[in-house]
Structure formats: C-alpha cells, structure tokens
CSV table of C-alpha atoms in Angstrom, one decimal:
chain,number,residue,atom,x,y,z
M,1,MET,CA,-48.1,30.3,-28.7
M,2,ASP,CA,-46.1,33.0,-30.4
M,3,THR,CA,-43.0,31.6,-31.9
M,4,ASP,CA,-41.9,34.8,-33.7
M,5,ASP,CA,-38.3,35.4,-32.6
M,6,THR,CA,-38.0,38.8,-34.3
M,7,PRO,CA,-36.8,41.3,-31.7
M,8,ARG,CA,-38.8,44.4,-30.8
M,9,PHE,CA,-37.7,47.8,-32.0
M,10,ASP,CA,-36.2,48.8,-28.7
M,11,GLN,CA,-34.3,45.5,-28.5
M,12,VAL,CA,-32.6,45.8,-31.9
M,13,ASP,CA,-28.9,46.6,-31.9
M,14,TRP,CA,-29.0,49.3,-34.5
M,15,GLU,CA,-25.2,49.9,-34.1
M,16,ALA,CA,-24.7,46.3,-35.4
M,17,TYR,CA,-26.8,47.1,-38.5
M,18,ALA,CA,-24.8,50.3,-39.1
M,19,GLY,CA,-21.5,48.5,-39.1
M,20,GLY,CA,-20.8,47.4,-35.6
M,21,ARG,CA,-19.7,49.1,-32.4
M,22,THR,CA,-16.1,49.0,-33.3
M,23,ALA,CA,-14.7,52.2,-34.8
M,24,ARG,CA,-14.0,52.0,-38.5
M,25,LEU,CA,-12.0,54.5,-40.4
M,26,SER,CA,-13.7,56.2,-43.3
M,27,ILE,CA,-12.3,56.1,-46.8
M,28,LYS,CA,-11.4,59.8,-46.5
M,29,THR,CA,-9.5,59.2,-43.3
M,30,LYS,CA,-7.6,56.3,-44.9
M,31,LEU,CA,-6.7,58.4,-48.0
M,32,PHE,CA,-5.6,61.3,-45.7
M,33,ALA,CA,-3.4,59.0,-43.7
M,34,LEU,CA,-1.9,57.6,-47.0
M,35,THR,CA,-1.1,61.0,-48.4
M,36,VAL,CA,0.2,62.5,-45.2
M,37,ALA,CA,2.5,59.6,-44.5
M,38,PRO,CA,5.2,60.8,-46.9
M,39,ILE,CA,5.1,64.2,-45.3
M,40,LEU,CA,5.6,62.7,-41.9
M,41,ALA,CA,8.4,60.4,-43.2
M,42,LEU,CA,10.1,63.4,-44.8
M,43,GLY,CA,9.8,65.3,-41.5
M,44,ALA,CA,11.3,62.4,-39.6
M,45,TYR,CA,14.1,62.2,-42.1
M,46,ASP,CA,14.7,65.9,-41.8
M,47,TRP,CA,14.7,65.8,-38.0
M,48,TYR,CA,17.1,62.8,-37.5
M,49,ALA,CA,19.3,62.6,-40.6
M,50,VAL,CA,19.7,66.1,-42.1
M,51,GLY,CA,22.5,68.4,-40.8
M,52,GLU,CA,22.0,72.0,-39.7
M,53,ARG,CA,23.5,73.4,-42.9
M,54,GLU,CA,21.8,71.0,-45.2
M,55,THR,CA,18.3,71.2,-46.8
M,56,VAL,CA,16.1,68.1,-46.5
M,57,PHE,CA,15.7,67.8,-50.3
M,58,GLY,CA,19.4,68.3,-50.9
M,59,ALA,CA,20.3,65.6,-48.4
M,60,LEU,CA,17.7,63.3,-49.8
M,61,GLY,CA,18.9,63.9,-53.3
M,62,ALA,CA,22.5,63.1,-52.3
M,63,ALA,CA,21.4,60.0,-50.5
M,64,LEU,CA,19.4,58.7,-53.5
M,65,GLY,CA,22.1,59.6,-56.0
M,66,PHE,CA,20.5,62.4,-58.0
M,67,GLU,CA,21.8,65.6,-56.3
M,68,GLY,CA,20.7,68.1,-59.0
M,69,VAL,CA,17.1,67.0,-59.6
M,70,PHE,CA,15.5,68.7,-56.6
M,71,GLU,CA,17.6,71.8,-57.1
M,72,ALA,CA,16.6,72.0,-60.7
M,73,GLY,CA,12.9,71.7,-59.6
M,74,GLY,CA,13.2,74.6,-57.2
M,75,LEU,CA,13.1,72.3,-54.1
M,76,ASP,CA,16.4,73.4,-52.6
M,77,PHE,CA,14.8,75.6,-49.9
M,78,VAL,CA,14.9,75.0,-46.1
M,79,VAL,CA,11.7,73.2,-45.0
M,80,SER,CA,10.6,74.2,-41.5
M,81,THR,CA,8.2,72.6,-39.1
M,82,VAL,CA,5.5,75.1,-40.1
M,83,ASP,CA,5.9,74.0,-43.7
M,84,TYR,CA,5.2,70.4,-42.7
M,85,ALA,CA,2.2,71.4,-40.7
M,86,PHE,CA,1.0,73.6,-43.6
M,87,ALA,CA,1.2,70.7,-46.0
M,88,ALA,CA,-0.7,68.4,-43.6
M,89,THR,CA,-3.5,71.0,-43.2
M,90,LEU,CA,-3.8,71.4,-47.0
M,91,LEU,CA,-4.4,67.6,-47.2
M,92,LEU,CA,-7.0,67.9,-44.5
M,93,PHE,CA,-8.7,70.7,-46.5
M,94,LEU,CA,-8.5,68.5,-49.6
M,95,TRP,CA,-10.0,65.3,-48.2
M,96,TYR,CA,-12.5,66.7,-45.8
M,97,ILE,CA,-13.8,69.8,-47.6
M,98,ILE,CA,-13.1,69.6,-51.4
M,99,VAL,CA,-13.7,65.9,-51.8
M,100,PRO,CA,-17.0,65.8,-50.0
M,101,LEU,CA,-18.2,68.7,-52.1
M,102,TYR,CA,-17.2,66.8,-55.2
M,103,GLN,CA,-18.9,63.6,-53.9
M,104,HIS,CA,-22.2,65.4,-53.4
M,105,PRO,CA,-22.8,67.5,-56.5
M,106,ARG,CA,-26.5,68.1,-56.0
M,107,ILE,CA,-26.1,69.7,-52.6
M,108,THR,CA,-22.9,71.5,-53.8
M,109,ARG,CA,-24.9,73.1,-56.6
M,110,TYR,CA,-27.6,74.1,-54.2
M,111,TYR,CA,-25.2,75.9,-51.9
M,112,TRP,CA,-23.4,77.4,-54.8
M,113,ARG,CA,-26.6,78.9,-56.2
M,114,ARG,CA,-27.3,80.5,-52.8
M,115,PHE,CA,-23.7,81.7,-52.5
M,116,SER,CA,-23.5,83.1,-56.0
M,117,ARG,CA,-26.3,85.5,-55.3
M,118,ASN,CA,-23.9,87.6,-53.2
M,119,ARG,CA,-21.7,89.5,-55.7
M,120,PRO,CA,-19.2,90.9,-53.2
M,121,ALA,CA,-18.7,87.3,-51.9
M,122,LEU,CA,-17.9,86.1,-55.5
M,123,VAL,CA,-15.3,88.9,-55.9
M,124,SER,CA,-13.9,88.0,-52.4
M,125,LEU,CA,-13.7,84.3,-53.3
M,126,ALA,CA,-11.7,85.2,-56.5
M,127,TRP,CA,-9.4,87.4,-54.5
M,128,LEU,CA,-8.7,84.8,-51.9
M,129,ALA,CA,-8.1,82.2,-54.6
M,130,LEU,CA,-5.5,84.6,-56.1
M,131,VAL,CA,-3.9,85.0,-52.7
M,132,PHE,CA,-3.9,81.2,-52.1
M,133,VAL,CA,-2.5,80.4,-55.6
M,134,GLY,CA,0.1,83.2,-55.3
M,135,GLY,CA,1.2,82.1,-51.9
M,136,LEU,CA,1.4,78.4,-52.9
M,137,VAL,CA,2.9,78.7,-56.3
M,138,GLY,CA,4.7,82.1,-56.2
M,139,PRO,CA,7.7,81.0,-54.2
M,140,LEU,CA,8.4,78.2,-56.7
M,141,PHE,CA,8.9,80.7,-59.5
M,142,LEU,CA,10.2,83.8,-57.6
M,143,ALA,CA,13.5,83.9,-55.7
M,144,PRO,CA,13.2,85.2,-52.1
M,145,PRO,CA,13.6,89.0,-51.8
M,146,GLU,CA,17.2,89.9,-51.3
M,147,GLN,CA,18.7,93.1,-50.0
M,148,ASN,CA,20.6,95.4,-52.3
M,149,VAL,CA,21.0,98.9,-50.9
M,150,LEU,CA,22.2,100.3,-54.2
M,151,VAL,CA,18.6,99.8,-55.6
M,152,GLY,CA,16.8,101.0,-52.5
M,153,HIS,CA,13.7,103.2,-52.8
M,154,GLN,CA,13.0,102.3,-56.5
M,155,PRO,CA,9.5,103.6,-57.4
M,156,PRO,CA,6.7,101.3,-58.8
M,157,VAL,CA,5.9,101.3,-62.5
M,158,GLY,CA,4.2,104.5,-63.4
M,159,LEU,CA,5.5,106.5,-60.5
M,160,SER,CA,8.7,108.5,-59.9
M,161,ILE,CA,10.9,109.7,-57.0
M,162,ALA,CA,13.5,112.4,-56.7
M,163,GLU,CA,16.9,111.1,-57.9
M,164,ALA,CA,18.4,112.4,-54.7
M,165,ASN,CA,16.5,109.7,-52.7
M,166,VAL,CA,18.0,106.7,-54.6
M,167,ALA,CA,21.5,105.6,-54.6
M,168,GLN,CA,21.2,104.2,-58.2
M,169,CYS,CA,18.2,104.5,-60.5
M,170,VAL,CA,17.3,101.3,-62.2
M,171,GLY,CA,14.8,103.0,-64.6
M,172,GLU,CA,15.1,106.2,-66.6
M,173,VAL,CA,15.9,109.6,-65.1
M,174,THR,CA,13.7,112.4,-66.4
M,175,ASN,CA,13.9,116.0,-65.1
M,176,GLY,CA,15.8,114.8,-62.0
M,177,ARG,CA,13.3,112.1,-61.1
M,178,CYS,CA,13.8,108.4,-61.2
M,179,THR,CA,11.0,106.5,-62.8
M,180,GLY,CA,9.8,102.9,-62.1
M,181,THR,CA,10.7,99.9,-64.1
M,182,TRP,CA,9.1,96.4,-64.6
M,183,GLN,CA,12.2,94.9,-62.9
M,184,TYR,CA,10.6,96.1,-59.7
M,185,PRO,CA,6.9,96.5,-60.6
M,186,LEU,CA,5.9,97.6,-57.0
M,187,GLY,CA,9.2,99.3,-56.2
M,188,THR,CA,11.7,98.4,-53.5
M,189,THR,CA,12.3,99.0,-49.8
M,190,ARG,CA,15.1,101.0,-48.3
M,191,GLY,CA,17.2,97.8,-48.3
M,192,GLY,CA,16.5,97.2,-52.0
M,193,GLU,CA,14.1,94.3,-51.5
M,194,GLY,CA,11.4,94.0,-54.2
M,195,VAL,CA,8.0,94.9,-52.8
M,196,PHE,CA,6.3,92.6,-55.2
M,197,LYS,CA,8.3,89.6,-54.2
M,198,SER,CA,7.7,90.5,-50.5
M,199,VAL,CA,4.0,90.7,-51.1
M,200,VAL,CA,3.9,87.3,-52.8
M,201,TYR,CA,6.0,85.7,-50.0
M,202,GLY,CA,3.7,87.4,-47.5
M,203,MET,CA,0.8,85.6,-49.2
M,204,THR,CA,2.5,82.3,-48.2
M,205,ILE,CA,2.9,83.5,-44.6
M,206,SER,CA,-0.8,84.5,-44.4
M,207,MET,CA,-2.0,81.2,-45.8
M,208,LYS,CA,0.1,79.3,-43.3
M,209,ILE,CA,-1.4,81.3,-40.5
M,210,ALA,CA,-4.9,80.9,-41.8
M,211,PHE,CA,-4.8,77.1,-42.4
M,212,ILE,CA,-2.7,75.9,-39.5
M,213,THR,CA,-4.2,78.1,-36.8
M,214,THR,CA,-7.7,77.6,-38.0
M,215,THR,CA,-7.2,73.8,-38.1
M,216,ILE,CA,-5.9,73.6,-34.6
M,217,VAL,CA,-8.7,75.9,-33.3
M,218,ALA,CA,-11.3,73.9,-35.2
M,219,VAL,CA,-10.1,70.5,-33.9
M,220,VAL,CA,-9.9,71.6,-30.2
M,221,GLY,CA,-13.0,73.9,-30.3
M,222,ILE,CA,-15.3,71.4,-32.1
M,223,THR,CA,-14.2,68.5,-29.9
M,224,VAL,CA,-14.7,70.4,-26.6
M,225,GLY,CA,-17.9,72.1,-27.7
M,226,THR,CA,-19.8,69.1,-29.1
M,227,VAL,CA,-18.7,66.7,-26.3
M,228,SER,CA,-19.5,69.3,-23.6
M,229,ALA,CA,-22.9,69.9,-25.0
M,230,TYR,CA,-23.9,66.3,-25.4
M,231,ALA,CA,-22.2,64.9,-22.2
M,232,GLY,CA,-23.4,67.7,-19.9
M,233,GLY,CA,-23.0,67.3,-16.1
M,234,TRP,CA,-19.6,67.6,-14.5
M,235,PHE,CA,-17.8,67.4,-17.9
M,236,ASP,CA,-19.7,70.3,-19.3
M,237,GLU,CA,-19.0,72.4,-16.1
M,238,ILE,CA,-15.3,71.7,-16.2
M,239,ALA,CA,-15.0,72.3,-20.0
M,240,MET,CA,-16.9,75.6,-19.7
M,241,ARG,CA,-14.7,76.8,-16.9
M,242,ALA,CA,-11.7,76.0,-19.0
M,243,VAL,CA,-13.2,78.0,-21.8
M,244,ASP,CA,-13.6,80.9,-19.4
M,245,ILE,CA,-10.0,80.7,-18.4
M,246,VAL,CA,-8.8,80.6,-22.0
M,247,LEU,CA,-11.0,83.6,-23.0
M,248,SER,CA,-9.9,85.7,-20.1
M,249,PHE,CA,-6.2,84.9,-20.4
M,250,PRO,CA,-4.0,87.8,-21.7
M,251,THR,CA,-2.7,86.3,-24.9
M,252,LEU,CA,-0.5,89.3,-25.8
M,253,LEU,CA,1.1,89.2,-22.4
M,254,PHE,CA,1.9,85.5,-22.7
M,255,PHE,CA,3.2,86.1,-26.2
M,256,LEU,CA,5.6,88.8,-24.9
M,257,LEU,CA,6.9,86.4,-22.2
M,258,ILE,CA,7.5,83.7,-24.8
M,259,LEU,CA,9.1,86.4,-27.1
M,260,PHE,CA,11.7,87.3,-24.5
M,261,ALA,CA,12.3,83.7,-23.4
M,262,TYR,CA,12.5,81.9,-26.7
M,263,GLY,CA,12.1,84.4,-29.5
M,264,ALA,CA,9.2,85.3,-31.8
M,265,GLY,CA,9.1,82.7,-34.6
M,266,LEU,CA,6.1,82.1,-36.8
M,267,GLY,CA,5.6,78.7,-35.3
M,268,MET,CA,5.5,80.2,-31.8
M,269,PHE,CA,2.9,82.7,-32.9
M,270,ILE,CA,0.7,80.0,-34.4
M,271,ILE,CA,0.9,77.8,-31.3
M,272,ILE,CA,0.1,80.6,-28.9
M,273,PHE,CA,-2.8,82.0,-30.8
M,274,SER,CA,-4.1,78.5,-31.4
M,275,VAL,CA,-3.9,77.5,-27.8
M,276,PHE,CA,-5.7,80.6,-26.6
M,277,GLY,CA,-8.0,81.0,-29.6
M,278,TRP,CA,-10.2,78.0,-29.4
M,279,GLY,CA,-12.4,79.2,-26.5
M,280,GLY,CA,-14.8,81.2,-28.5
M,281,THR,CA,-15.2,78.5,-31.0
M,282,ALA,CA,-15.9,75.9,-28.3
M,283,ARG,CA,-18.5,78.1,-26.7
M,284,TYR,CA,-20.2,78.8,-30.1
M,285,VAL,CA,-20.2,75.2,-31.1
M,286,ARG,CA,-21.6,74.1,-27.7
M,287,SER,CA,-24.5,76.5,-28.1
M,288,LYS,CA,-25.3,75.1,-31.5
M,289,ALA,CA,-24.8,71.5,-30.4
M,290,LEU,CA,-27.1,72.0,-27.5
M,291,SER,CA,-30.0,72.9,-29.8
M,292,VAL,CA,-29.2,70.0,-32.1
M,293,SER,CA,-28.9,67.5,-29.2
M,294,GLU,CA,-32.5,68.2,-28.3
M,295,GLU,CA,-33.8,67.3,-31.8
M,296,GLU,CA,-36.0,64.2,-32.2
M,297,PHE,CA,-33.5,62.3,-34.4
M,298,VAL,CA,-30.9,62.6,-31.7
M,299,LYS,CA,-33.3,61.3,-29.1
M,300,ALA,CA,-34.2,58.4,-31.4
M,301,GLY,CA,-30.5,57.6,-31.7
M,302,ARG,CA,-30.2,57.4,-27.9
M,303,LEU,CA,-33.3,55.2,-27.7
M,304,SER,CA,-31.9,52.9,-30.3
M,305,GLY,CA,-28.8,52.3,-28.3
M,306,ALA,CA,-26.3,54.4,-30.3
M,307,SER,CA,-23.1,55.3,-28.5
M,308,THR,CA,-22.2,58.8,-27.5
M,309,ARG,CA,-19.3,58.8,-29.9
M,310,ARG,CA,-21.5,57.8,-32.8
M,311,ILE,CA,-24.2,60.3,-32.0
M,312,VAL,CA,-21.7,63.1,-31.8
M,313,ARG,CA,-19.9,62.1,-34.9
M,314,ARG,CA,-22.9,61.2,-37.1
M,315,HIS,CA,-25.5,63.6,-35.9
M,316,VAL,CA,-24.3,66.5,-33.7
M,317,VAL,CA,-21.2,67.6,-35.7
M,318,PRO,CA,-22.7,67.3,-39.2
M,319,ASN,CA,-25.8,69.3,-38.2
M,320,THR,CA,-23.7,72.1,-36.7
M,321,ALA,CA,-21.0,72.0,-39.5
M,322,SER,CA,-22.5,74.9,-41.4
M,323,SER,CA,-22.3,77.3,-38.5
M,324,ILE,CA,-18.9,76.0,-37.5
M,325,ILE,CA,-17.5,76.7,-41.0
M,326,THR,CA,-18.7,80.3,-41.0
M,327,GLN,CA,-17.5,80.8,-37.5
M,328,LEU,CA,-14.0,79.6,-38.4
M,329,THR,CA,-14.0,81.7,-41.6
M,330,LEU,CA,-14.6,84.8,-39.6
M,331,LEU,CA,-11.8,84.0,-37.2
M,332,ILE,CA,-9.1,84.0,-39.8
M,333,PRO,CA,-9.0,87.8,-40.3
M,334,GLY,CA,-8.3,88.2,-36.6
M,335,PHE,CA,-5.3,86.0,-36.8
M,336,LEU,CA,-3.9,87.8,-39.9
M,337,LEU,CA,-4.4,91.2,-38.3
M,338,ALA,CA,-2.8,90.0,-35.0
M,339,GLU,CA,0.3,88.9,-36.8
M,340,ALA,CA,0.5,92.2,-38.8
M,341,GLN,CA,0.0,94.3,-35.6
M,342,LEU,CA,2.7,92.4,-33.7
M,343,ALA,CA,5.1,92.7,-36.7
M,344,PHE,CA,4.4,96.4,-37.0
M,345,LEU,CA,5.3,96.9,-33.3
M,346,GLY,CA,8.5,95.0,-33.9
M,347,LEU,CA,7.3,91.9,-31.9
M,348,GLY,CA,7.1,89.5,-34.9
M,349,ASP,CA,9.5,87.3,-36.6
M,350,SER,CA,11.9,89.6,-38.5
M,351,THR,CA,13.2,86.7,-40.6
M,352,ILE,CA,9.9,86.2,-42.5
M,353,ALA,CA,8.6,88.3,-45.3
M,354,SER,CA,5.1,88.9,-43.9
M,355,TRP,CA,2.9,91.8,-44.8
M,356,GLY,CA,3.2,93.2,-41.3
M,357,GLN,CA,7.0,93.2,-41.5
M,358,LEU,CA,6.9,95.0,-44.8
M,359,ILE,CA,4.6,97.6,-43.5
M,360,ALA,CA,6.9,98.1,-40.5
M,361,ALA,CA,9.9,98.4,-42.8
M,362,GLY,CA,8.3,101.3,-44.7
M,363,ARG,CA,6.8,103.4,-42.0
M,364,SER,CA,10.0,105.6,-41.6
M,365,ASP,CA,9.9,106.3,-45.4
M,366,LEU,CA,6.2,107.0,-45.7
M,367,SER,CA,6.8,110.7,-46.6
M,368,PHE,CA,8.7,110.0,-49.9
M,369,ALA,CA,8.2,106.2,-50.5
M,370,PRO,CA,4.6,105.4,-49.6
M,371,TRP,CA,4.4,102.4,-51.8
M,372,ILE,CA,6.4,100.3,-49.3
M,373,VAL,CA,3.5,100.6,-46.8
M,374,LEU,CA,0.6,101.0,-49.3
M,375,ALA,CA,1.2,97.8,-51.3
M,376,PRO,CA,1.1,95.3,-48.4
M,377,GLY,CA,-1.4,97.4,-46.5
M,378,ILE,CA,-3.9,97.3,-49.4
M,379,VAL,CA,-3.4,93.6,-49.9
M,380,LEU,CA,-3.8,92.9,-46.2
M,381,PHE,CA,-7.0,95.1,-46.1
M,382,LEU,CA,-8.5,93.4,-49.1
M,383,THR,CA,-7.7,89.9,-47.7
M,384,ILE,CA,-9.3,90.6,-44.3
M,385,LEU,CA,-12.3,92.3,-46.0
M,386,ALA,CA,-12.7,89.3,-48.4
M,387,PHE,CA,-12.7,86.8,-45.5
M,388,ASN,CA,-15.4,88.8,-43.8
M,389,PHE,CA,-17.5,89.0,-46.9
M,390,LEU,CA,-17.0,85.2,-47.5
M,391,GLY,CA,-18.0,84.3,-44.0
M,392,ASP,CA,-21.2,86.3,-44.2
M,393,ALA,CA,-22.1,84.8,-47.6
M,394,LEU,CA,-21.4,81.3,-46.3
M,395,LEU,CA,-23.6,81.9,-43.4
M,396,ASP,CA,-26.5,82.9,-45.7
M,397,ALA,CA,-25.8,80.0,-48.1
M,398,VAL,CA,-25.5,77.1,-45.7
M,399,ASP,CA,-27.7,78.2,-42.8
M,400,PRO,CA,-31.3,78.8,-43.9
M,401,GLU,CA,-32.3,79.8,-40.4
M,402,ALA,CA,-29.9,82.7,-40.4
M,403,THR,CA,-31.4,83.9,-43.7
M,404,THR,CA,-34.9,83.6,-42.3
M,405,GLU,CA,-34.0,85.6,-39.3
M,406,ALA,CA,-32.4,88.3,-41.4
M,407,ASN,CA,-35.5,88.7,-43.6
M,408,ARG,CA,-37.9,89.1,-40.7
C-alpha cells in the first residue's frame, strides 16, 4: 500500500509556496508610500490650514517658529496641486524605474550597451537630462520672469537691434543699434521678461506635463489593457468599446468647453489629456498582452492554480514592460506639442511661463525681434525630437523582436 502523502504536481498550492494568496506589498511600494506620505501630509496641511494669501512653507515655518528658514532656502513660492502631483510622480519614477535598474546591474549594462550604439539617442538623452535638471533645479536659483516694459525687446548676446525699437538699452549703443548683454543672455520680450528665465521655467512646465500626464495614462492604459487581454469575454468587449469611445471623442472640443466653463489651467489640461489619452495605450498594451498570455509559462501558471491578479502582475505586465515603456516615451511629444499649440492659439494658461506662451508672446514682434519665438521654438523642437529618438532607441534596446524585424 502506497503511504506516500506527497501531493501530485497538479495538487500543489504553488501560490502558498510563493508567499500565500494574500496580497503583500513589495519593498519598493512600502518605500514609495513612506516617501510620498510627507508630500500628502503637506498637501493636506496646505488645503486645510493655509490661507489664500499665504504660502504653505511660509505658514509651516511660522507655525514651527522659524519663519525665515524656508524663505532663505528659496521655498517661499506658492505650491499648486500640480506641484504635489509632480513630486509624487518623480517618486514613482525613482522607486519603480531608477531603483530596479540599480538593483539589476547585469541586465542594466546589457540594455545600456544596446542603447549606446545609437549615437543620436545618446545626444537626445543628454539633452533631456539637461531639460530635466534645468526644469527641476532652475527655479530654485532663478527668480520668476518679471515684466519691465523699460527693458523690452533687449537683443540676445551677440545680436543687436535698432535703438528706436527699445525704450531703454541695457547694453552698449553702437551706430544707433542696441547690443545684447549677459544680464539678458537670450534677450527680452515686449514686456521686458527675460527669455532665458522663461525658457528655464518652461522646462519645468514641460516636465510636469510629461511626468504627470504620462503616469496617469500609463496607470489607466496598462490596467485596462492587461486585464482586458487576460480576462477576455464580456469584460474585454466592454473595455474595448470604452477605448473606442475615448479614441473617437473630440478632445479639443471638450477642452474648449472646459475652458469657457472653468478656465484653462495647467491642471485642467493635464486632466483632460490624461482622461482622453489612455485609449491608444490600452489598445497597444492589450495587443502585446494577448500574445504574452498565450505563452507556455502563462499556461503553466494557470494550471498551477495562480490567481488572475498574480499572473497579470508577475507575468503579463513584466513581459510587456519593454513595449509599454517605448510606447509611453513616444506619447510625451504629443502632449508637449498639444500644450504649445493651445498656448499659441491663446487657449492655454496665460499665468504660466510655458514655451507655447512665450512663442505666442513673440509672434507679433517676429519681424524685428525673432529671438522671442526662436529661443523657445528651438528648445521645444529639440525636446520633441529627443523624445522621438529616445523612444526608437529604447525600442531597439529592450525589444529584440523589433530589432530582428527591422533587420529582415
């Protein structure tokens, strides 16, 4: 008589061996929650305890008894809801992108070797790093651009303009022409705002749009796409019909309705283009997840009794991550260009120093002060081009199948 009580393969609860069926938070999730908690607490304090004419750091410093500390550190600015969301998305990027790359040096070096073969992508990465650092650190060292009509239309360093076109020349006047000065290295607008400062502050706006909008699109698109592909049936049908509605909805028309009803703030732009921008990502992720869900290791997971949540989280999403990252990278230029187009048409938030607003401010002075348009226009062009180069290079680096198809 067989007394062996060892269960057969198909009777083993493999979920129990993998840590149980109860959901457990990963160390990255715990660290993210720990670091994002102060941001949420600061936002709650700002919402409930800070007056309309106070700044959150000013009120916090007064409450703690050291009023001048935050002001001396350059933290006396108004913190908006978009700023809190931007800080949270930076932490997401840190814990779920940067830290995993650091934890897996071998695979990181492998991808870097493949990525570094693309020279334009390396230049693009350096440019985007400059934009990121400039947008993140620049406002801490540069005061916001302020209007001063007396110094309007100052030329950039190395250029000159007829003295009759400026109210007061900051630089030297030679042969009736006002020359540029390092006080305004990229010149000034009609209102006397420094173009260089406006470009730097525009980097901050662009990074906020890129990180926040892409994060929302990624969360919604990946969730809908992967669950729809794996669940199938009626859920897949309903999800794909919702995607069809989102893709066919006139986003610009809806933005105009919101504009006239509530105003065109940066936060409203991010919300609208996030809500109506996840459809393409969901459909793309679904197509990738469908192919992965038919792989043998996924079928083995089903046979071993793994739950749908575990299969999606441990198998489907990781094996489609490379395609998802490149897809999201290629979405960012569209969001940046949409904001610039709306701002150029006068439909954006006029209170922010975005590149689109700066281009719109200089279009009437293009004949004699082209630097007002050219400086932000060139930076916007290079940034969009860099994201496109970066997305193509990432696709070649992390998706060997795409490289194989391209070489055939």
